Coordinates of C-alpha atoms in Angstrom, one line a residue:
M1 CA -83.6 57.6 20.2
Q2 CA -83.5 58.5 16.9
P3 CA -79.7 58.2 16.6
H4 CA -79.8 54.9 18.1
L5 CA -82.3 53.5 15.5
T6 CA -80.1 55.2 12.7
R7 CA -77.1 53.1 13.8
T8 CA -78.8 50.3 14.3
R9 CA -80.2 50.3 10.7
V10 CA -76.7 51.5 9.1
A11 CA -75.0 48.3 10.8
L12 CA -78.2 46.0 9.8
T13 CA -77.5 47.1 5.9
V14 CA -74.3 46.8 6.1
A15 CA -74.5 43.3 7.3
G16 CA -77.0 42.7 4.7
L17 CA -74.8 43.8 2.1
L18 CA -71.8 42.0 3.1
L19 CA -73.8 38.5 3.3
A20 CA -75.3 39.3 -0.1
A21 CA -72.0 40.1 -1.4
A22 CA -70.3 37.1 0.2
P23 CA -71.0 34.5 -2.6
T24 CA -70.0 36.6 -5.1
A25 CA -66.8 37.5 -3.6
Y26 CA -65.9 34.1 -3.1
A27 CA -66.7 33.1 -6.5
G28 CA -64.3 35.6 -7.9
L29 CA -61.6 34.4 -5.6
A30 CA -62.0 31.0 -7.2
E31 CA -61.8 31.9 -10.7
A32 CA -58.7 34.1 -9.6
D33 CA -57.5 31.0 -8.1
S34 CA -57.7 29.0 -11.0
A35 CA -55.5 31.1 -13.3
V36 CA -52.9 30.4 -10.7
P37 CA -51.0 27.5 -11.3
E38 CA -51.4 25.1 -7.8
R39 CA -48.2 25.2 -5.8
K40 CA -47.5 21.9 -3.6
A41 CA -46.5 22.3 -0.1
P42 CA -43.3 21.2 1.1
E43 CA -43.1 17.7 2.2
R44 CA -42.2 17.8 5.7
K45 CA -40.9 15.1 7.7
A46 CA -42.3 13.5 10.6
P47 CA -42.1 15.3 13.9
E48 CA -39.1 14.5 15.9
R49 CA -39.4 13.1 19.0
N50 CA -39.3 16.2 22.0
A51 CA -36.3 14.0 23.5
P52 CA -32.7 15.7 22.5
E53 CA -31.1 13.8 20.2
R54 CA -28.2 11.9 21.7
G55 CA -25.5 9.4 20.7
A56 CA -23.7 8.5 18.0
P57 CA -25.5 6.9 14.3
Y58 CA -25.4 3.2 14.4
I59 CA -27.2 0.8 12.8
E60 CA -29.1 -1.9 14.6
T61 CA -29.1 -5.3 13.0
Q62 CA -31.5 -7.8 14.0
L63 CA -31.1 -11.7 12.8
F64 CA -33.6 -14.3 13.9
F65 CA -32.9 -17.8 14.0
G66 CA -35.3 -20.6 14.4
T67 CA -34.8 -23.8 15.8
E68 CA -36.6 -26.8 14.2
R69 CA -35.2 -28.4 11.6
P70 CA -36.8 -28.7 8.1
D71 CA -35.7 -32.3 7.8
G72 CA -37.2 -33.6 11.2
G73 CA -34.2 -33.4 13.2
P74 CA -33.6 -32.5 16.8
A75 CA -34.0 -28.9 17.7
V76 CA -31.3 -26.9 18.1
T77 CA -30.7 -26.6 21.7
D78 CA -29.5 -23.8 24.1
A79 CA -26.3 -25.1 24.5
Q80 CA -25.7 -25.2 20.4
F81 CA -26.9 -22.2 19.8
M82 CA -24.9 -20.3 22.2
A83 CA -21.8 -22.3 20.7
F84 CA -22.8 -21.2 17.5
V85 CA -22.8 -17.6 18.9
D86 CA -19.3 -18.3 20.8
S87 CA -17.6 -19.5 17.7
E88 CA -19.1 -17.4 15.0
V89 CA -20.3 -14.2 16.1
T90 CA -18.4 -13.2 18.8
P91 CA -15.1 -13.1 16.9
E92 CA -16.5 -10.9 14.3
F93 CA -18.2 -8.6 16.5
P94 CA -16.3 -8.3 19.9
D95 CA -17.8 -5.3 21.3
G96 CA -20.7 -6.8 22.4
L97 CA -24.4 -8.4 21.3
T98 CA -27.8 -9.3 22.9
V99 CA -29.3 -12.7 22.7
Q100 CA -32.9 -13.0 23.1
S101 CA -35.1 -16.4 23.1
G102 CA -38.3 -16.0 21.9
R103 CA -41.4 -17.9 19.9
G104 CA -41.6 -17.4 16.3
Q105 CA -43.7 -18.8 13.2
W106 CA -43.1 -18.4 9.5
R107 CA -44.1 -19.7 6.1
D108 CA -41.6 -22.4 5.3
V109 CA -40.9 -23.1 1.2
S110 CA -43.6 -25.6 0.6
G111 CA -46.2 -23.5 2.3
A112 CA -46.6 -24.7 5.9
I113 CA -46.7 -22.6 8.9
E114 CA -43.8 -23.3 11.0
K115 CA -44.3 -22.4 15.0
E116 CA -40.8 -22.6 16.7
R117 CA -38.8 -21.7 19.6
S118 CA -36.2 -18.8 18.2
Y119 CA -33.6 -16.5 19.2
E120 CA -33.1 -12.7 18.1
L121 CA -29.3 -11.6 18.2
I122 CA -29.1 -7.8 18.2
L123 CA -26.0 -6.1 16.9
L124 CA -24.9 -2.6 17.5
Y125 CA -22.4 -1.2 14.9
P126 CA -21.4 2.4 14.0
V127 CA -22.7 3.6 10.6
A128 CA -19.1 4.2 9.3
R129 CA -18.8 0.6 9.8
A130 CA -21.9 -0.8 8.1
A131 CA -20.3 -1.7 4.8
A132 CA -17.5 -3.4 6.7
S133 CA -20.1 -5.3 9.2
D134 CA -22.7 -6.2 6.1
P135 CA -20.6 -9.4 4.7
R136 CA -19.7 -10.5 8.0
I137 CA -23.4 -10.6 8.8
E138 CA -24.2 -12.5 5.9
E139 CA -21.4 -14.8 6.5
I140 CA -23.4 -15.9 10.0
R141 CA -26.5 -16.1 8.8
R142 CA -25.1 -18.7 5.7
A143 CA -23.5 -20.5 8.3
Y144 CA -26.1 -21.2 10.6
E145 CA -28.3 -22.1 7.9
K146 CA -25.6 -24.9 6.9
E147 CA -24.7 -25.9 10.4
F148 CA -28.3 -26.3 11.5
G149 CA -30.0 -27.3 8.3
Q150 CA -32.5 -23.9 8.1
E151 CA -34.2 -22.6 5.1
A152 CA -33.4 -19.0 6.1
V153 CA -32.0 -16.7 9.1
A154 CA -34.3 -13.4 8.8
R155 CA -32.3 -9.9 8.9
V156 CA -33.7 -6.5 9.9
D157 CA -31.6 -3.5 9.8
E158 CA -32.5 0.0 10.9
R159 CA -30.9 3.4 11.8
A160 CA -30.4 4.1 15.4
R161 CA -28.7 6.5 17.7
V162 CA -26.9 4.7 20.3
D163 CA -25.4 6.0 23.6
F164 CA -23.2 4.2 25.9

């Protein structure tokens, strides 16, 4: 039984010494760390989706068209809006587009919140054609504002990967 007691005593003694020395060791490490200049970790991109990357790089442009007229005139009808799309948008973007109806609101220049029927127009075009597409999109926005007396047509551009 004597050897077993000796091993137990040695184990307890070693554990006690380690526990007693730990604060001193950590304090020493902290002092040593303060002498080393701090390095920032490299910035990492947000993790990509698990799906494989498909398609080609495109730009998705969303345009938001209101239908209520600030001057109190009659709202833009579906027929008027689709005629506008046919005459102003399709010739510039004949490869395709999407129109969605919705309801929206925004604060006008006088500060009033306007709630109205609206349209979202979605255009997809290759990144390589973005510079050429930009002025055409701006012309569409200005044409709608002028034709229907609108204060603004909202625009959102995002990069996307598109596969047809």
